[in-house]
Every structure is written in structure tokens, then in C-alpha cells.
Coordinates of C-alpha atoms and ligand atoms in Angstrom, one line a residue:
M1 CA 152.5 -38.7 313.9
T2 CA 148.7 -38.1 314.4
S3 CA 146.7 -36.6 311.6
S4 CA 146.8 -33.1 313.0
E5 CA 149.7 -31.3 314.7
S6 CA 150.0 -27.9 316.2
V7 CA 153.3 -26.0 316.8
N8 CA 153.2 -22.7 318.7
V9 CA 155.5 -19.8 317.9
A10 CA 155.9 -18.3 321.4
L11 CA 156.2 -14.5 321.1
S12 CA 155.2 -12.2 323.8
G13 CA 151.8 -10.7 322.9
K14 CA 151.7 -12.2 319.4
S15 CA 152.0 -16.0 319.8
Y16 CA 150.4 -18.0 317.0
D17 CA 149.9 -21.6 316.0
I18 CA 151.1 -23.5 313.0
I19 CA 148.6 -26.3 312.1
I20 CA 149.9 -29.2 310.0
E21 CA 147.3 -31.6 308.7
D22 CA 146.8 -33.5 305.5
G23 CA 143.7 -32.2 303.7
L24 CA 143.6 -29.1 306.0
L25 CA 142.6 -26.9 303.1
S26 CA 139.3 -28.8 303.0
N27 CA 139.0 -28.9 306.8
C28 CA 140.0 -25.5 308.1
V29 CA 136.7 -23.6 308.4
H30 CA 136.8 -23.8 312.2
F31 CA 140.1 -22.0 312.2
L32 CA 138.8 -19.2 310.0
A33 CA 135.1 -18.8 310.8
D34 CA 135.5 -16.0 313.4
K35 CA 138.3 -14.1 311.8
A36 CA 136.6 -11.6 309.4
R37 CA 133.6 -9.4 309.4
D38 CA 130.6 -11.0 307.8
A39 CA 132.6 -14.1 307.1
R40 CA 134.2 -12.4 304.1
F41 CA 137.9 -12.8 303.4
C42 CA 140.3 -11.0 301.2
L43 CA 142.7 -13.6 299.8
I44 CA 146.0 -13.0 297.9
T45 CA 147.4 -15.6 295.7
D46 CA 149.2 -16.0 292.4
E47 CA 148.3 -17.1 288.9
N48 CA 149.6 -20.7 289.4
V49 CA 147.8 -21.2 292.7
A50 CA 144.7 -19.6 291.3
K51 CA 144.6 -22.4 288.7
H52 CA 145.5 -25.4 290.8
I53 CA 144.5 -24.8 294.4
L54 CA 142.2 -21.8 294.7
P55 CA 139.1 -23.2 293.0
Q56 CA 138.8 -26.1 295.4
F57 CA 139.6 -24.0 298.4
Q58 CA 137.0 -21.4 297.3
A59 CA 134.4 -24.0 296.7
Y60 CA 135.0 -25.5 300.2
M61 CA 134.7 -22.1 301.9
T62 CA 131.6 -21.2 299.9
S63 CA 130.0 -24.5 301.0
H64 CA 130.5 -23.1 304.6
S65 CA 129.0 -19.7 303.7
I66 CA 132.4 -18.0 303.7
A67 CA 133.0 -15.7 300.8
I68 CA 136.5 -15.3 299.4
K69 CA 137.5 -12.3 297.3
P70 CA 140.8 -13.1 295.6
Y71 CA 143.5 -10.8 294.3
I72 CA 145.8 -12.6 291.9
L73 CA 149.4 -11.7 291.5
P74 CA 151.6 -12.7 288.6
A75 CA 153.7 -15.8 289.5
G76 CA 157.4 -15.6 290.2
E77 CA 159.9 -13.6 292.3
T78 CA 159.7 -10.5 290.1
A79 CA 156.1 -10.0 291.4
K80 CA 157.6 -8.8 294.7
N81 CA 157.9 -5.2 293.4
W82 CA 156.7 -1.7 294.3
D83 CA 154.0 -1.6 291.5
N84 CA 152.4 -4.8 292.7
L85 CA 152.6 -3.7 296.3
Q86 CA 150.9 -0.5 295.5
S87 CA 148.1 -2.2 293.4
L88 CA 147.6 -4.8 296.2
C89 CA 147.4 -2.1 298.9
E90 CA 144.9 0.0 296.9
W91 CA 142.8 -3.1 296.2
L92 CA 142.7 -4.1 299.9
I93 CA 141.7 -0.6 300.9
E94 CA 139.0 -0.4 298.1
N95 CA 137.7 -3.7 299.4
G96 CA 137.3 -2.2 302.8
V97 CA 139.8 -4.4 304.7
E98 CA 139.8 -3.5 308.4
R99 CA 142.6 -3.9 310.9
N100 CA 140.9 -6.7 312.7
D101 CA 140.2 -8.7 309.5
H102 CA 142.7 -11.4 308.6
I103 CA 144.0 -11.2 305.0
L104 CA 144.8 -14.7 303.7
A105 CA 148.0 -15.4 301.8
L106 CA 147.6 -18.5 299.8
G107 CA 150.7 -19.4 297.9
G108 CA 154.5 -19.7 298.1
G109 CA 157.1 -17.4 299.5
V110 CA 156.4 -14.6 297.1
V111 CA 152.7 -14.4 297.9
G112 CA 153.4 -14.7 301.7
D113 CA 156.2 -12.0 301.6
I114 CA 154.3 -9.3 299.7
T115 CA 151.0 -10.0 301.4
G116 CA 152.6 -9.9 304.8
F117 CA 154.3 -6.6 304.0
A118 CA 151.0 -5.1 302.6
A119 CA 149.3 -6.3 305.8
H120 CA 152.0 -4.5 307.8
I121 CA 151.5 -1.1 306.2
I122 CA 147.8 -1.1 305.5
K123 CA 146.1 1.0 308.2
R124 CA 149.3 0.7 310.2
G125 CA 148.9 -3.1 310.5
C126 CA 146.3 -5.7 309.7
N127 CA 146.2 -9.3 310.6
F128 CA 147.2 -11.9 308.1
I129 CA 147.1 -15.7 307.9
Q130 CA 149.7 -17.7 306.0
I131 CA 148.5 -20.7 303.9
P132 CA 151.7 -21.8 302.3
T133 CA 151.5 -24.1 299.2
T134 CA 155.1 -24.8 298.5
L135 CA 157.4 -26.9 300.7
L136 CA 159.8 -24.0 301.0
A137 CA 157.1 -21.7 302.2
Q138 CA 155.7 -24.4 304.6
V139 CA 159.0 -25.0 306.3
D140 CA 160.6 -21.6 306.2
S141 CA 159.1 -18.4 304.8
S142 CA 155.5 -18.7 306.2
V143 CA 156.9 -18.9 309.8
G144 CA 158.6 -16.1 311.6
G145 CA 157.2 -12.9 310.2
K146 CA 159.8 -11.8 307.6
T147 CA 157.9 -9.9 305.0
A148 CA 159.3 -7.9 302.0
I149 CA 159.4 -6.8 298.4
N150 CA 162.6 -6.6 296.3
S151 CA 164.4 -3.3 295.6
A152 CA 166.2 -2.5 292.4
N153 CA 169.3 -3.0 294.5
G154 CA 168.6 -6.4 295.8
K155 CA 166.2 -9.0 297.1
N156 CA 164.0 -8.4 300.2
L157 CA 165.6 -5.0 300.9
V158 CA 162.2 -3.3 301.6
G159 CA 160.3 -5.0 304.3
A160 CA 159.2 -5.5 307.9
F161 CA 158.8 -8.0 310.6
H162 CA 155.1 -8.7 310.8
Q163 CA 154.0 -12.0 312.3
P164 CA 151.0 -13.9 310.9
S165 CA 148.2 -14.7 313.3
L166 CA 148.0 -18.3 312.1
V167 CA 149.8 -20.6 309.7
L168 CA 147.8 -23.4 308.0
I169 CA 149.9 -26.1 306.4
D170 CA 148.3 -28.8 304.3
P171 CA 151.1 -31.2 303.2
S172 CA 148.9 -32.8 300.6
V173 CA 149.1 -29.6 298.4
L174 CA 152.7 -30.5 297.8
D175 CA 151.4 -32.9 295.1
S176 CA 150.8 -29.9 292.9
L177 CA 154.6 -29.0 292.9
S178 CA 157.1 -30.0 290.3
E179 CA 159.8 -32.4 291.5
R180 CA 162.3 -29.5 291.2
E181 CA 160.3 -27.2 293.4
L182 CA 159.8 -29.9 296.0
A183 CA 163.6 -30.6 296.0
A184 CA 164.3 -26.9 296.5
G185 CA 162.1 -26.9 299.6
F186 CA 163.8 -30.1 300.8
A187 CA 167.1 -28.2 301.0
E188 CA 165.5 -26.0 303.6
V189 CA 164.3 -29.1 305.6
V190 CA 167.9 -30.5 305.6
K191 CA 169.1 -27.1 306.7
Y192 CA 167.5 -27.5 310.1
G193 CA 169.4 -30.8 310.7
L194 CA 172.6 -29.1 309.6
I195 CA 172.1 -26.1 311.9
Q196 CA 171.6 -27.8 315.2
D197 CA 170.1 -31.3 315.0
A198 CA 172.5 -34.0 313.7
E199 CA 169.9 -36.7 314.5
F200 CA 167.4 -35.0 312.2
F201 CA 170.0 -34.8 309.4
Q202 CA 170.5 -38.5 309.8
W203 CA 166.6 -38.9 309.6
C204 CA 166.7 -37.0 306.3
E205 CA 169.3 -39.4 305.0
D206 CA 167.3 -42.4 306.1
N207 CA 163.9 -41.2 304.8
I208 CA 164.8 -39.3 301.5
E209 CA 163.6 -42.2 299.3
T210 CA 160.2 -42.3 301.0
F211 CA 160.0 -38.5 301.0
F212 CA 160.3 -38.4 297.2
G213 CA 158.8 -41.8 296.6
K214 CA 155.4 -43.1 295.6
E215 CA 152.2 -41.6 297.1
G216 CA 150.9 -43.5 300.1
A217 CA 150.6 -43.4 303.9
D218 CA 154.4 -43.8 304.5
R219 CA 155.2 -40.8 302.3
A220 CA 152.5 -38.7 303.8
A221 CA 153.8 -39.5 307.3
V222 CA 157.4 -38.8 306.4
R223 CA 156.5 -35.5 304.7
S224 CA 154.4 -34.4 307.7
Y225 CA 157.1 -35.3 310.1
A226 CA 159.7 -33.4 308.1
I227 CA 157.5 -30.3 308.1
K228 CA 156.7 -30.6 311.8
K229 CA 160.4 -30.9 312.7
S230 CA 161.3 -28.0 310.5
V231 CA 158.7 -25.6 311.9
E232 CA 159.4 -26.7 315.5
A233 CA 163.1 -25.8 314.9
K234 CA 162.2 -22.5 313.2
A235 CA 159.6 -21.6 315.9
A236 CA 162.2 -22.1 318.6
I237 CA 164.8 -19.9 316.8
V238 CA 162.3 -17.2 316.0
A239 CA 161.0 -17.2 319.7
A240 CA 164.7 -16.8 320.8
D241 CA 165.5 -13.9 318.4
E242 CA 162.5 -12.6 316.6
E243 CA 164.2 -9.8 314.7
E244 CA 167.5 -11.3 314.1
R245 CA 169.4 -9.2 316.6
S246 CA 171.3 -11.6 318.9
G247 CA 172.8 -13.9 316.2
V248 CA 170.4 -16.9 317.0
R249 CA 168.1 -16.3 314.1
A250 CA 171.0 -15.6 311.8
L251 CA 171.7 -19.4 312.0
L252 CA 168.7 -19.8 309.7
N253 CA 170.9 -18.2 307.0
L254 CA 173.1 -21.3 306.7
G255 CA 174.1 -21.6 303.1
H256 CA 172.5 -18.3 302.2
T257 CA 175.7 -16.1 301.8
F258 CA 177.2 -18.5 299.3
G259 CA 173.8 -19.3 297.9
H260 CA 172.8 -15.7 297.3
A261 CA 176.1 -15.1 295.5
L262 CA 175.2 -18.0 293.2
E263 CA 171.7 -16.7 292.8
A264 CA 173.0 -13.3 291.9
E265 CA 175.5 -14.7 289.4
T266 CA 172.6 -16.6 287.7
G267 CA 170.5 -13.5 287.7
F268 CA 168.0 -14.6 290.3
S269 CA 166.4 -16.6 287.5
D270 CA 165.0 -20.1 286.9
K271 CA 168.6 -21.2 286.3
L272 CA 168.9 -21.6 290.0
L273 CA 165.9 -21.6 292.4
H274 CA 166.5 -20.1 295.9
G275 CA 166.4 -23.6 297.6
E276 CA 168.9 -24.9 295.0
G277 CA 171.2 -22.0 295.8
V278 CA 170.8 -22.8 299.5
A279 CA 171.6 -26.5 298.9
M280 CA 174.9 -25.6 297.1
G281 CA 175.6 -22.8 299.6
M282 CA 175.3 -25.3 302.6
I283 CA 177.8 -27.7 300.9
L284 CA 180.2 -24.7 300.3
A285 CA 179.8 -23.5 303.9
F286 CA 180.8 -26.9 305.2
G287 CA 183.5 -27.3 302.6
F288 CA 184.9 -23.9 303.6
S289 CA 184.7 -24.9 307.3
E290 CA 186.7 -28.0 306.4
A291 CA 189.3 -26.0 304.4
Q292 CA 189.7 -23.7 307.5
N293 CA 190.2 -26.8 309.7
L294 CA 187.1 -25.9 311.7
C295 CA 185.2 -29.1 310.9
P296 CA 186.3 -32.7 310.3
T297 CA 186.7 -33.6 306.6
G298 CA 184.0 -35.6 304.8
R299 CA 181.0 -33.6 306.0
A300 CA 180.5 -31.5 302.9
N301 CA 180.7 -34.8 300.9
R302 CA 178.1 -36.4 303.1
I303 CA 175.8 -33.4 302.6
A304 CA 176.4 -33.4 298.9
T305 CA 175.5 -37.1 298.7
L306 CA 172.2 -36.5 300.4
L307 CA 171.3 -33.4 298.3
A308 CA 172.3 -35.1 295.0
K309 CA 169.7 -37.8 295.8
A310 CA 167.1 -35.0 295.7
K311 CA 168.5 -33.9 292.3
L312 CA 169.7 -30.7 293.9
P313 CA 173.0 -29.1 292.7
S314 CA 175.8 -30.7 294.6
T315 CA 178.8 -29.4 292.7
L316 CA 179.4 -26.0 291.2
S317 CA 179.5 -27.5 287.8
D318 CA 175.9 -28.5 288.2
I319 CA 175.1 -24.8 287.9
D320 CA 175.0 -23.2 284.5
M321 CA 177.5 -20.3 285.0
Q322 CA 181.0 -19.1 284.1
T323 CA 182.4 -17.3 287.1
D324 CA 185.2 -17.2 289.6
G325 CA 185.7 -16.7 293.4
K326 CA 186.3 -12.9 293.1
T327 CA 183.0 -12.4 291.3
L328 CA 181.1 -14.5 293.8
V329 CA 182.6 -12.6 296.7
H330 CA 181.8 -9.3 295.0
H331 CA 178.1 -10.5 295.0
M332 CA 178.4 -11.4 298.7
L333 CA 179.5 -7.8 299.5
H334 CA 176.1 -6.6 298.3
D335 CA 174.3 -8.9 300.7
K336 CA 172.0 -7.4 303.4
K337 CA 173.8 -9.5 306.0
M338 CA 176.8 -7.1 305.8
S339 CA 177.3 -5.4 309.2
A340 CA 179.8 -2.7 310.0
G341 CA 181.5 -3.4 306.7
K342 CA 182.0 -7.1 307.7
L343 CA 180.3 -10.1 306.2
P344 CA 179.4 -12.7 308.8
F345 CA 179.6 -16.3 307.6
L346 CA 177.6 -19.3 308.9
L347 CA 180.2 -22.0 309.4
A348 CA 180.3 -25.4 311.1
H349 CA 182.2 -27.4 313.6
D350 CA 180.2 -30.5 312.5
I351 CA 176.8 -31.5 311.2
G352 CA 174.3 -30.0 313.7
Q353 CA 176.9 -27.5 315.1
T354 CA 176.9 -24.3 313.2
F355 CA 178.1 -20.9 314.3
L356 CA 178.4 -17.3 313.1
A357 CA 182.0 -16.3 312.2
H358 CA 182.7 -12.6 311.9
D359 CA 186.3 -12.5 311.0
I360 CA 186.6 -14.4 307.8
D361 CA 189.3 -13.2 305.4
L362 CA 187.6 -12.8 302.1
K363 CA 190.8 -13.7 300.3
E364 CA 190.5 -17.2 301.8
V365 CA 186.9 -17.4 300.5
I366 CA 188.1 -16.5 297.0
I367 CA 190.9 -19.1 297.0
F368 CA 188.4 -21.7 298.3
L369 CA 185.8 -21.0 295.6
D370 CA 188.4 -20.9 292.9
E371 CA 189.7 -24.3 294.1
M372 CA 186.1 -25.7 294.2
M373 CA 185.6 -24.5 290.6
T374 CA 188.7 -26.0 289.2
A375 CA 188.2 -29.2 291.3
Q376 CA 185.0 -30.0 289.4
Ligands
LIG28 N1 164.4 -17.5 306.3 C1 165.3 -17.0 307.3 C2 164.5 -16.4 308.4 O1 163.3 -16.5 308.4 O2 165.1 -15.8 309.3

């Protein structure tokens, strides 16, 4: 792969580019220079990124006569709340943000989601630019325009589709992540192989050691390739079904129905990160497909073997919880993916061949989960 790659998200009237380049955060001024009045940007970030990444980025921008005015959110999923949204919107308005300015979202999924939603509602819609700093945000949440805050009744229940005008991905910032956070993002990379690209899944199996290995040119190339393949897959799916209406974009939810139930059971806490829930959820989706004779046996084990190498949960006993199938299915019934009283499941005919199933008997899901829990 060359040092800079560009992937286009082709959406009528609002196409945008995703730029992937090592060191991009110190080499992006040409992408930003014309995007705000008086070369003055509002930037939203969180406490962690403000410590580890913002100072260098701000110094780089200042050296190019671009002023950054930062708003710093608390770190963590709980920051996606009404109070923070209100404070953020008032701050943006007080700072005179105009519709044609581009608000910068520098951070992980939480920063991107709340900033994108604020950009959507301020002055009936401002531009925003995603600068994702976690692997999960780089390969998933920064692309595709899903923006939201959480409601007391569930995650991401208050939100909008609002596409960014540009996504800037610097894989070298991943060095600031813990191994656990990196692994959680890796689950979403693997997801693209499982959804519709068996060859890419095999590539993940062949390159996982390098991906998590020692710093160097090989690791940088492998990480950049993984990000590029992921955002290419996501861009194609989003272009085909921007607002998740036809069932195509729903494929991106592979592992999320089982995963969200596990996240709910662990209180959406640090006990189980979102990507960890998705990892276990994908194994369960394939395991259930096998149990229903939809998929040849052995696939769930193959996926579990790969994810275990990334130190992701690969059996239910890896997750600190006491539960049963009925409780987990109860959590699923509160999922926003419910439609006409039915819960669609992403299942698989094989690795790289997933499909949306609408008529799953929840009793079968309960039996399967209870078996999985006693089989540990
Ligand atoms: N993360 C799922 C989607 O963007 O549709």
C-alpha cells in the first residue's frame, strides 16, 4: 500500500473522502485550510485525547496559522447524554459556529457520535469532519453518518443520519491505545470479512500476529491495509443503503444483537467494551447458525480461535456475568433493531455469507444460549 490512500463514500449530493495516511495528523493542513472562516476551527474532543493527541495536533495547526478552539468532553460512553449535548450546542453557538464551518471531531466513537449529532441540529445542520483516534472509530463509527446520544432507555436512541464532509484517519495514533481497546476495534475489522469477504477473513488470520506485533514497517502496512479494507467495505454498504432501510446496511450489525444483550447484562460498563461484545456476538451468531443447520459446523470455532489470539472474549465464560438465555433474550427485545414486534438476526451460511433472518423463534435462541453457557 502507498503511504496515502483515499476511499470515497459515494452518496448523491454529499459524497466525501476518507483519507488514510500514517502521520496524517501532522500533515493534514491542505485538507483543512479552506474549511472555516478566518482559519479558525471549533474542535470537540475528550479528556483522554486532550492529554495524548490534542497538544501535538494543536501545535501543528498553530504552526500553519490555523487556530483551534477545543471543547473537551468527559471520556467514556456516559458522556453521550442530553446535558453534554446541550452544553456542547450552546458552546458552539456562543463561539459563533456557522453552517459552512466544519466542526472537527477528534476522538473515538463517543466524540464522533455526539459531535455529529450536535452538528446536525445546530443551525439546522453544520458541516463536520471526523478525525477518529481509536481503531473502532477509524473502521466503523466515523464512516457512514450515524450520530447519536444515549437515552435513559437505551444506547443511541436519540440521533440522526448526518454525514461528515471528510474523514481523516492517521493509523499511527493507534499507538496511544491500550491493547484492549485495539483488540476491541480489531473485532470490527474481522466483522467485514465475516459479513461478505471470506478472503479478507483469511487475511486477518494470516496477519493477526503482525497487526498486534512489534512496531515497524510491516505492522504499519498491515494496520493501514486492514483499515483501508474495512472502510472500503463500509463505504460500499453505506452507499447502497445510507439510512439502513433496505437491509443491506443492517449487515453491519453482525454480532450486535447478541453483543448488545451481553453489553446490557454487564451494564454497558468496562466489564465488556462494545467491540468485545461484538466479538462474542459474532461467535454466537455463527454458533446459532450452525445449531440451526444454516452453516457448516466449525465456523464459530474458527472465528473464536482468531478472536482469542487478539485476547478478545471467545467463550461466554470469558465474560464476568451470571445470566441465562431468557435474560439475554429479554435484553434483545429492548434493542432498537426490533421491527413490527420482530427481532431480525444476522445469521450466516458461511464465513463471508451473512444474511438477515426475520423469523427466528426466540425459544430456540434461549435454548442455544443456555447450552452455550453450560458447555463452558
Ligand atoms: N455501525 C453500524 C453502522 O454504521 O451502520
